[in-house]
Tab-separated table of C-alpha atoms in Angstrom:
chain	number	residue	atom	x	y	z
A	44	UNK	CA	3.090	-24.983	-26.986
A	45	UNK	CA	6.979	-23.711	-26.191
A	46	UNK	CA	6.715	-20.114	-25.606
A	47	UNK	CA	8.934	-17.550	-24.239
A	48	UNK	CA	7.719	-14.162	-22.084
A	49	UNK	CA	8.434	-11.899	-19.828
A	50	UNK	CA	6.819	-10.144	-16.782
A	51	UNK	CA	7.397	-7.345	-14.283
A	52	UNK	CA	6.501	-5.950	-10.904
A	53	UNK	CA	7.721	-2.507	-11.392
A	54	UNK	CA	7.523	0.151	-8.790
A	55	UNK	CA	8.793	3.229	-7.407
A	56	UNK	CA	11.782	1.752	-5.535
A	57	UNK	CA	12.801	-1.525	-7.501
A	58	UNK	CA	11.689	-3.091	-10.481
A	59	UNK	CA	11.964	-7.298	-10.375
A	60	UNK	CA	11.892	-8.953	-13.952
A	61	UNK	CA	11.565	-11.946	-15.016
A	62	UNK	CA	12.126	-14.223	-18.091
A	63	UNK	CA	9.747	-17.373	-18.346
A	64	UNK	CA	8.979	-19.893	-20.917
A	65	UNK	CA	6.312	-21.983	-21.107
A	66	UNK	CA	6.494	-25.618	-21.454
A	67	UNK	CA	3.706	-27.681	-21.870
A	68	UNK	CA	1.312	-25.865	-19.697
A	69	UNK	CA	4.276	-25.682	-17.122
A	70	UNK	CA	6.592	-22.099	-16.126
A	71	UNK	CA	10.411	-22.166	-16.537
A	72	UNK	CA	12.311	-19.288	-14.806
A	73	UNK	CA	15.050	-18.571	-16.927
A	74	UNK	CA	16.178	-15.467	-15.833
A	75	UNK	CA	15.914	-12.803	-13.580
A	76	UNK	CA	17.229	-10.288	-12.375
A	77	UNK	CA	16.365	-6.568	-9.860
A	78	UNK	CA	16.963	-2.931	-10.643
A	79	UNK	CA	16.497	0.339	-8.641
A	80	UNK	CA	14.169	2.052	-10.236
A	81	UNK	CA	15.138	5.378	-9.462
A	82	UNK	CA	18.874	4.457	-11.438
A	83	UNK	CA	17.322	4.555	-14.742
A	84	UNK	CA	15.654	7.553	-16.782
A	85	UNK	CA	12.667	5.639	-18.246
A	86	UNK	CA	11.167	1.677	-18.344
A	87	UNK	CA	12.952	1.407	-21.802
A	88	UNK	CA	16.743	1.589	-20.404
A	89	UNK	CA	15.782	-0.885	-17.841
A	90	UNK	CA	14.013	-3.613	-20.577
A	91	UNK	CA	16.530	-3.249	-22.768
A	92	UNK	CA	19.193	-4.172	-20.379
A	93	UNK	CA	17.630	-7.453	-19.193
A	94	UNK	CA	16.298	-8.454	-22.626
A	95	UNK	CA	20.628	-8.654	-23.381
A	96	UNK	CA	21.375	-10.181	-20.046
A	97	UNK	CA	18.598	-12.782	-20.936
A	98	UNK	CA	19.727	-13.448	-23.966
A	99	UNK	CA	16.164	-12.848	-25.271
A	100	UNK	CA	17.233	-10.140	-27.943
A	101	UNK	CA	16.900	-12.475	-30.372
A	102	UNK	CA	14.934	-13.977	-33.100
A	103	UNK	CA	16.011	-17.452	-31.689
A	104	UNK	CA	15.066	-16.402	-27.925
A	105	UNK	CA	12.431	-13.510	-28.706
A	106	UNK	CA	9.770	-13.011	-25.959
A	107	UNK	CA	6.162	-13.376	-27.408
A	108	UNK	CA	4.259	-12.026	-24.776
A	109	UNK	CA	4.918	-9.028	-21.739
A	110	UNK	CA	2.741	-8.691	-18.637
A	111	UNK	CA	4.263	-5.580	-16.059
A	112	UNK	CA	2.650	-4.594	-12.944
A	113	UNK	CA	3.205	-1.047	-12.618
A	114	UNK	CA	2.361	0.946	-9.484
A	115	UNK	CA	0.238	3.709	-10.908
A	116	UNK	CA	-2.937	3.571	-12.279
A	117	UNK	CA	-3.112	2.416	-15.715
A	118	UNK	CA	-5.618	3.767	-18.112
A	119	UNK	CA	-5.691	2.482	-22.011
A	120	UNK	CA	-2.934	0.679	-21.670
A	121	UNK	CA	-0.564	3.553	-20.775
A	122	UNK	CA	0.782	4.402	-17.105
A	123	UNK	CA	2.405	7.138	-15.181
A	124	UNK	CA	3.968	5.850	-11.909
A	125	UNK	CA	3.193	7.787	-9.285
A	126	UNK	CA	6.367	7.454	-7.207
A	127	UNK	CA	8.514	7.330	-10.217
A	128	UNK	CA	8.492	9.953	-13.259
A	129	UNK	CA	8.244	7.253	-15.857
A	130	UNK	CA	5.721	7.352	-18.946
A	131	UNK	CA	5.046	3.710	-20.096
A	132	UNK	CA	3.044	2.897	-23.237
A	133	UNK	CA	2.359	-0.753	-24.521
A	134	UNK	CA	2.478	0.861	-27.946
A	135	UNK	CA	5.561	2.164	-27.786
A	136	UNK	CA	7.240	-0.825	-25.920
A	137	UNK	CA	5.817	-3.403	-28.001
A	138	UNK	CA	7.169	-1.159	-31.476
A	139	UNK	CA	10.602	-0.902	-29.591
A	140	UNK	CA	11.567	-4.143	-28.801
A	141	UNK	CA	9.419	-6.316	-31.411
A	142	UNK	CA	7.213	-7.925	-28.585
A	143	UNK	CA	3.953	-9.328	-30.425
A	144	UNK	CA	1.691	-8.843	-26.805
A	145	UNK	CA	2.466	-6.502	-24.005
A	146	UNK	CA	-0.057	-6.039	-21.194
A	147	UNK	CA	0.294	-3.450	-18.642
A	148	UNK	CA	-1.611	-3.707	-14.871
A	149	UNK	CA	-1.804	-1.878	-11.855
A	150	UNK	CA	1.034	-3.201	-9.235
A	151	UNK	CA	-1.762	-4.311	-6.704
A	152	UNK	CA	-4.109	-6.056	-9.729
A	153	UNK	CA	-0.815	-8.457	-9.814
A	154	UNK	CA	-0.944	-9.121	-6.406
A	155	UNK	CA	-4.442	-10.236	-6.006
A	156	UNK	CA	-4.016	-12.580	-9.240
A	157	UNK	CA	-0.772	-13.916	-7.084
A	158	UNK	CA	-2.978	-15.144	-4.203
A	159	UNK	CA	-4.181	-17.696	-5.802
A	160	UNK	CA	-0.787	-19.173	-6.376
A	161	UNK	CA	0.515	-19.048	-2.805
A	162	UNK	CA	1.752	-21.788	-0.426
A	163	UNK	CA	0.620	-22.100	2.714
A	164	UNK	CA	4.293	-21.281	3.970
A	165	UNK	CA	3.941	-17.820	2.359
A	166	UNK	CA	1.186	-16.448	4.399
A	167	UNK	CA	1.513	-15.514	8.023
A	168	UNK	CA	-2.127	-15.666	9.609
A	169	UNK	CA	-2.890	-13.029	12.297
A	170	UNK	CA	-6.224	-14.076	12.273
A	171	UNK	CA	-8.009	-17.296	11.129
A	172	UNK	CA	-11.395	-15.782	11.406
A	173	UNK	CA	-14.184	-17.953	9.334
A	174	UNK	CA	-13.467	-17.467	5.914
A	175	UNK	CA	-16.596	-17.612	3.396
A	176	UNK	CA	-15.873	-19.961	0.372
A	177	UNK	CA	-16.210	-17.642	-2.926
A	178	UNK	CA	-16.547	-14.269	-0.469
A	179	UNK	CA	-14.762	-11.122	-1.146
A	180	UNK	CA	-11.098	-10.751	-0.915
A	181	UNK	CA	-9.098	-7.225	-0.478
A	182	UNK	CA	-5.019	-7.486	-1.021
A	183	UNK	CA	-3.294	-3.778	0.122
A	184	UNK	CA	0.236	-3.279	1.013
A	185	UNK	CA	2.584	-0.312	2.285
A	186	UNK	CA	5.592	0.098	0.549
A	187	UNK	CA	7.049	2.936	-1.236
A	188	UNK	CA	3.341	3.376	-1.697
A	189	UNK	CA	-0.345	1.797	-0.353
A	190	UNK	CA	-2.110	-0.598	-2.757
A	191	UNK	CA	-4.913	-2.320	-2.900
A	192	UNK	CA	-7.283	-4.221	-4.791
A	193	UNK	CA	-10.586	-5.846	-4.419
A	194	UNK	CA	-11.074	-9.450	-5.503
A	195	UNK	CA	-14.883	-10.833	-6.494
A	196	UNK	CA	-15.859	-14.460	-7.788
A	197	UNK	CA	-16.576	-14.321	-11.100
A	198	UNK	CA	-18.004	-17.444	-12.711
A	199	UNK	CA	-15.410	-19.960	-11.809
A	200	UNK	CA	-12.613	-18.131	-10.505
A	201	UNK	CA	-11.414	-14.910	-8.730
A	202	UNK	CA	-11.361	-11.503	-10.785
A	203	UNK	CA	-9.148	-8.654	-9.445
A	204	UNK	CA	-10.316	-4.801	-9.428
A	205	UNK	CA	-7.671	-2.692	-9.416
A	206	UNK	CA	-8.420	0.799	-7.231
A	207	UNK	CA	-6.300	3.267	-5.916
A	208	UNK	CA	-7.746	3.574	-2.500
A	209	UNK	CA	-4.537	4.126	-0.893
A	210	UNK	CA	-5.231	8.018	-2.171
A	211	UNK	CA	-8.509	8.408	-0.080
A	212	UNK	CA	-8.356	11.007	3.233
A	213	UNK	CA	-6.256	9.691	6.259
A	214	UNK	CA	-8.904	9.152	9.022
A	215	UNK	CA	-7.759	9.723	12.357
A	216	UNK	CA	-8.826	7.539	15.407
A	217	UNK	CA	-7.569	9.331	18.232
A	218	UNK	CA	-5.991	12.404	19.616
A	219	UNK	CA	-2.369	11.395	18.957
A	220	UNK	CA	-3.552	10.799	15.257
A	221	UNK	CA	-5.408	14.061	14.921
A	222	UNK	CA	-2.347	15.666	15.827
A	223	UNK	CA	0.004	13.529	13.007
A	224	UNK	CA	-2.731	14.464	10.112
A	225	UNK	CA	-2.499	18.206	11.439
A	226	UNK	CA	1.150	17.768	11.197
A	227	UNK	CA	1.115	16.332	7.578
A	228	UNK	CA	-1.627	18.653	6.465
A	229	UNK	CA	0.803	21.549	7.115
A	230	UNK	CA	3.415	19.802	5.157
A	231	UNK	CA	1.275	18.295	1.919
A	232	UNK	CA	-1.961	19.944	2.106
A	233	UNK	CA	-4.390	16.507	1.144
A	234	UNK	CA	-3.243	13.691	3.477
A	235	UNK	CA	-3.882	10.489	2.000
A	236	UNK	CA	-3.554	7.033	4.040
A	237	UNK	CA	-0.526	6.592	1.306
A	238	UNK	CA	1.107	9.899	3.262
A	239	UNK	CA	1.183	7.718	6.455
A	240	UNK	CA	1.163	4.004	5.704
A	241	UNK	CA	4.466	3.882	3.527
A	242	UNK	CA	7.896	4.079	3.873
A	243	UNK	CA	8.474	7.938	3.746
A	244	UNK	CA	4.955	7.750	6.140
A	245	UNK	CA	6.786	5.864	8.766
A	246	UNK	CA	9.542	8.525	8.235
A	247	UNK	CA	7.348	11.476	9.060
A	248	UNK	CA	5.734	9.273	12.100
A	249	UNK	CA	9.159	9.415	13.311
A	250	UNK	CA	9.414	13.298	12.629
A	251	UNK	CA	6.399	13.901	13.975
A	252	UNK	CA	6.556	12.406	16.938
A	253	UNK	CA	10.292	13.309	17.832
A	254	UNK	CA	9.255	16.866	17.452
A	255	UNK	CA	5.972	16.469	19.772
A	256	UNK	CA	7.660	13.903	22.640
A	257	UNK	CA	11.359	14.531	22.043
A	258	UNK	CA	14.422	13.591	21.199
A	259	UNK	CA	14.241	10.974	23.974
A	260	UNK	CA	17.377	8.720	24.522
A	261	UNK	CA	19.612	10.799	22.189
A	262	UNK	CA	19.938	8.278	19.287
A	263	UNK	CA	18.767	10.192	16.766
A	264	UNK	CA	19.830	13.856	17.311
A	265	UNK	CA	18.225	15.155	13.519
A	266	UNK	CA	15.168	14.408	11.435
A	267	UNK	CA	15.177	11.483	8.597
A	268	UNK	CA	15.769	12.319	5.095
A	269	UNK	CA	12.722	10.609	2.651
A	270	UNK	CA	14.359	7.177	3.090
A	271	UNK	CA	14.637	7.316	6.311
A	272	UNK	CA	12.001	4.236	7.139
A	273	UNK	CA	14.702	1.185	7.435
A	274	UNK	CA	16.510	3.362	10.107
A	275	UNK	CA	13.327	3.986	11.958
A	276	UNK	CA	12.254	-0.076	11.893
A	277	UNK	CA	16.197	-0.781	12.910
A	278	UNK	CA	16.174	1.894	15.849
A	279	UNK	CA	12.583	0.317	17.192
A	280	UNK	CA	13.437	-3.345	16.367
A	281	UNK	CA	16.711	-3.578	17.333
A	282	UNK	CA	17.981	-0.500	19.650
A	283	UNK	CA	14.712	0.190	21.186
A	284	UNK	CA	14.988	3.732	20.827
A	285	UNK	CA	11.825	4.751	22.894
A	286	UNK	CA	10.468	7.153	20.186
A	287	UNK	CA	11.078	4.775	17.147
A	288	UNK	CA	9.095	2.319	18.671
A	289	UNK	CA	6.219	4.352	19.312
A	290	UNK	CA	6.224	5.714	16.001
A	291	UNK	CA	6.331	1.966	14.707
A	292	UNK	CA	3.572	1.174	16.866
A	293	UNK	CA	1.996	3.931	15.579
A	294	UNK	CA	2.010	2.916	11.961
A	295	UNK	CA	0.554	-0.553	12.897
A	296	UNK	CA	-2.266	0.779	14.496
A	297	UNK	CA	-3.092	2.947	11.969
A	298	UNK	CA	-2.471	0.095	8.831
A	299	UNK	CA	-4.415	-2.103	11.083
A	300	UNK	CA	-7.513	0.095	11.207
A	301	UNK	CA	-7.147	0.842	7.199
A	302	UNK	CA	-7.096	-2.528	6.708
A	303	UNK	CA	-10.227	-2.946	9.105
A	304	UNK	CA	-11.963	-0.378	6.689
A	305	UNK	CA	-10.947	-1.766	3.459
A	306	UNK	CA	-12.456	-5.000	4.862
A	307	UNK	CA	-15.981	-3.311	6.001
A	308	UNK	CA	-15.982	-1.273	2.540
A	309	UNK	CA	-15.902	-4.793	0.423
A	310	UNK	CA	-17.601	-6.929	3.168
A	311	UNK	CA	-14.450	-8.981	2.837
A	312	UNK	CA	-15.356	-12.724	4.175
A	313	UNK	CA	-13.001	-14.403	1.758
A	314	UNK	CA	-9.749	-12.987	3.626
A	315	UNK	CA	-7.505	-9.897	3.726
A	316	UNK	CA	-4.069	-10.309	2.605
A	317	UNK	CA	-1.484	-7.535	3.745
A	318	UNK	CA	1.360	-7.321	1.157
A	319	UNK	CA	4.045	-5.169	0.314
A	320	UNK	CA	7.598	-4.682	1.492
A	321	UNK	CA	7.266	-3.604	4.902
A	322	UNK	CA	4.904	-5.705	6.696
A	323	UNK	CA	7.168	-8.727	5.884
A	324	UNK	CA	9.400	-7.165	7.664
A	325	UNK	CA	7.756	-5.668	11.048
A	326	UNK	CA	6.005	-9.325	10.861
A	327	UNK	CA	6.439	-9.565	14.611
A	328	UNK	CA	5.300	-6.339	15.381
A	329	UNK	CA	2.030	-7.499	13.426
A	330	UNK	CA	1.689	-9.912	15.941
A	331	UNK	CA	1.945	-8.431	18.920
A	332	UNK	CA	-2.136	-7.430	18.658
A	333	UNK	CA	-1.851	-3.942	17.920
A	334	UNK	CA	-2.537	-4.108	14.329
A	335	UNK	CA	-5.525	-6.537	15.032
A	336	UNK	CA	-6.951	-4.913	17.824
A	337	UNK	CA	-7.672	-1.930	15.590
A	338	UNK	CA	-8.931	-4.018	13.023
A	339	UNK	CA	-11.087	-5.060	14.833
A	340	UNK	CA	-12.588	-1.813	16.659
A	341	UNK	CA	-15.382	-1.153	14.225
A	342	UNK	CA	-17.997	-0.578	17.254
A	343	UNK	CA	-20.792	-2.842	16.523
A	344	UNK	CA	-19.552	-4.413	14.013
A	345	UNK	CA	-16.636	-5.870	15.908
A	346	UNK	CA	-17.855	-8.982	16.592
A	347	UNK	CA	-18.160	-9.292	12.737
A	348	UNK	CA	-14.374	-8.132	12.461
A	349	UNK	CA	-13.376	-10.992	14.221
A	350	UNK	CA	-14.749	-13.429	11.672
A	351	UNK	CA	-12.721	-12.035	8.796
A	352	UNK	CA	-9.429	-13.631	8.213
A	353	UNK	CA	-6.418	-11.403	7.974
A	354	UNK	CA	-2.875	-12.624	6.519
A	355	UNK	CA	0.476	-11.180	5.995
A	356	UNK	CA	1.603	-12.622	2.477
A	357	UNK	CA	5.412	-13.149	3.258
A	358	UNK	CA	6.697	-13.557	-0.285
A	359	UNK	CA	7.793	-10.941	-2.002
A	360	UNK	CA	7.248	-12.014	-5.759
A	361	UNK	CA	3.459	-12.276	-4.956
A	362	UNK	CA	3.072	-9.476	-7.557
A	363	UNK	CA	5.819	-11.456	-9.831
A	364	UNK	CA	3.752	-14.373	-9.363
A	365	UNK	CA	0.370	-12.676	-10.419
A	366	UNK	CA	1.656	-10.970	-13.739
A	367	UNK	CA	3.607	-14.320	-14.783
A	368	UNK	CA	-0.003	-15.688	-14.777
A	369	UNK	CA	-1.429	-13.192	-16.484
A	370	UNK	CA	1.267	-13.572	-19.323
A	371	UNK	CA	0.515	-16.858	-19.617
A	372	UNK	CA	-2.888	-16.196	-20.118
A	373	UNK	CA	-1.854	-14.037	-22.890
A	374	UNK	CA	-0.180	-16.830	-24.879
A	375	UNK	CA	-3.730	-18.931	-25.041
A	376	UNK	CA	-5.694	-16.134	-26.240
C-alpha cells in the first residue's frame, strides 16, 4: 500500500516535521522542514504552513495518517505543552485539516520507540556495561526540558511508558548542591530535576554559582537571561571561563546521578540512553568520567551500576524517528 503521512517532534523550543510516504513497507522522506516554536501562536499556524510547503494540501497529496510527539503529557488524546502555551487536540486537528488518523504522544514516548531504529554510529557509549537481552530500558534527555520514559518487553518487542519523571524533587548529593536547590527554592518554590538539568537549569547553575564564587576572570560581568545555556557551554568549552566550567561540570554530575536513579528505579539492564539536545553537544564533557562516576555512586549497589550500559544517542531525529514509526503503524491498523 502507497500512503502518505506526516509526523512531528514538537517541543518547547523547535518543532521538526516531517512528510513521509510509504512505499511498499518502505519510508520516503519527502519533505521537511524546522520551526521555532515560540514564533507561532498555536500548533495549527505551524501545520498549516508545512502542509502548503509540502504540497500535501491536497486531495491528490492528502496525508492519511499524523503521529506528533509533543513534550507535555498527553491525556485523551489532547496536550498542553509545558514549555510552550499551546492547546493541541487530535479532534480538532484532524476536523481542520481533513486528516483521517492523528495520534498524539508524549515527546520522550517517541524517543524510546526511536531506539530501536538506531545505527550503531548514532550512539556514543560511555559505558558498555553487560546489557541483559529483553531487560529494561530508560531513554531521558535535558533540553528545553527533562524527559524520560521507561521501556519493558512486551511479547515480542519493546513497549514505551511515557512518565514525566523529570518533575520529581531535585535531590542533592553534596554541599555545593544543597546550596544550588536552596538557591532555586528561593526563586521557584518546588525544584524539580527539570529546574536544573535543562537549558534555563544550566543557566541558573551559572547564576548560582557566579553569585556564590564570583565573577572570576571578568568574562561575564552580568547574569544570563533564560536562554542563556549556549553562552554558558561556549564560555566553558571554548574560553574556559573558570566559573562556566564548573557550572558545566556541575550539571554533568548532577544528570549523571539522575540518570543513575532512573536506572535503579526501573532496574534498567537493557541500557540507558541519554537524549536530548544538549548532551550531544557537551558529548566530551560526558566523557571525561564525571557524569559516570556519579552514576555509578549508588553505595552498595555500585558494583551493580557498573553493569548497566549507558549511551548518549547522538542523533537528533531519534524522536522523529520514533513517531514516523508509530505513523506507520497507524496505516496497518
Amino acid at each position: 500500500m502507497n500512503a502518505y503521512f506526516i509526523c512531528g517532534d514538537i517541543g518547547g523550543t523547535k518543532t521538526l516535521l516531517q512528510a513521509l510516504q510509504s512505499k511498499d513497507d518502505a519510508l520516503q522522506v519527502s519533505y521537511e522542514q524546522q520551526y521555532d516554536s515560540r514564533a507561532y501562536a498555536g500548533f495549527s499556524d505551524v501545520l498549516r504552513d508545512f502542509l502548503g510547503k509540502a504540497g500535501m494540501n491536497h486531495a491528490d497529496c492528502s496525508p492519511a495518517a499524523a503521529c506528533f510527539a509533543v513534550a507535555g503529557p498527553v491525556v485523551a488524546q489532547r496536550a498542553k505543552l509545558t514549555n510552550l502555551p499551546w492547546l493541541m487536540d487530535v479532534a480538532a486537528i484532524a476536523a481542520e485539516f481533513s486528516i483521517p488518523s492523528v495520534k498524539l504522544i508524549n515527546d520522550f514516548e517517541a524517543v524510546a520507540l526511536g531506539i530501536e531504529a538506531l545505527s550503531a554510529s548514532d550512539l556514543v557509549t560511555l559505558q558498555p556495561g553487560k546489557p541483559q537481552a529483553q531487560g529494561v530500558r530508560v531513554a531521558l534527555g535535558a533540553g528545553t526540558g527533562m524527559g524520560v520514559a521507561w521501556l519493558a518487553w512486551q511479547g515480542e518487542r519493546y513497549l514505551p511508558l511515557p512518565t514525566e519523571a523529570g518533575h520529581m524533587d531535585f535531590a542533592p548529593a553534596n554541599e555545593l548542591q544543597a546550596g544550588l536547590l536552596e538557591y532555586l527554592w528561593k526563586k521557584f518554590g518546588h525544584v524539580s530535576v527539570e529546574r536544573v538539568l535543562s537549558g534555563s537549569g544550566l543557566t541558573d547553575i551559572f547564576n548560582f554559582l557566579q553569585a556564590s564564587l564570583g565573577a572570576g576572570s571578568g568574562l561575564v560581568k552580568a547574569n544570563m537571561n533564560s536562554d542563556g545555556a549556549a553562552q554558558v557551554t561556549d564560555l566553558a568549552l571554548n574560553r574556559k571561563h573558570p566559573i562556566a566550567v564548573k557550572a558545566l561540570d556541575l550539571f554533568v554530575e548532577i544528570y549523571g546521578a539522575y540518570a543513575g536513579n532512573l536506572a535503579l528505579a526501573g532496574l534498567s539492564r537493557g541500557g540507558v540512553y541519554v537524549a536530548g539536545g544538549i548532551a550531544p553537544k557537551i558529548i566530551g564533557k560526558l566523557r571525561e568520567g564525571g557524569f559516570m562516576q556519579a552514576f555509578c555512586s549508588k553505595g552498595r549497589y555500585s558494583a551493580m551500576m557498573s553493569e548497566i550500559p549507558v549511551h548518549v544517542v547522538i542523533n537528533q531525529k531519534v524522536g522523529l524517528l520514533g513517531a514516523a514509526g508509530e505513523a506507520q503503524c497507524m496505516l496497518s491498523v
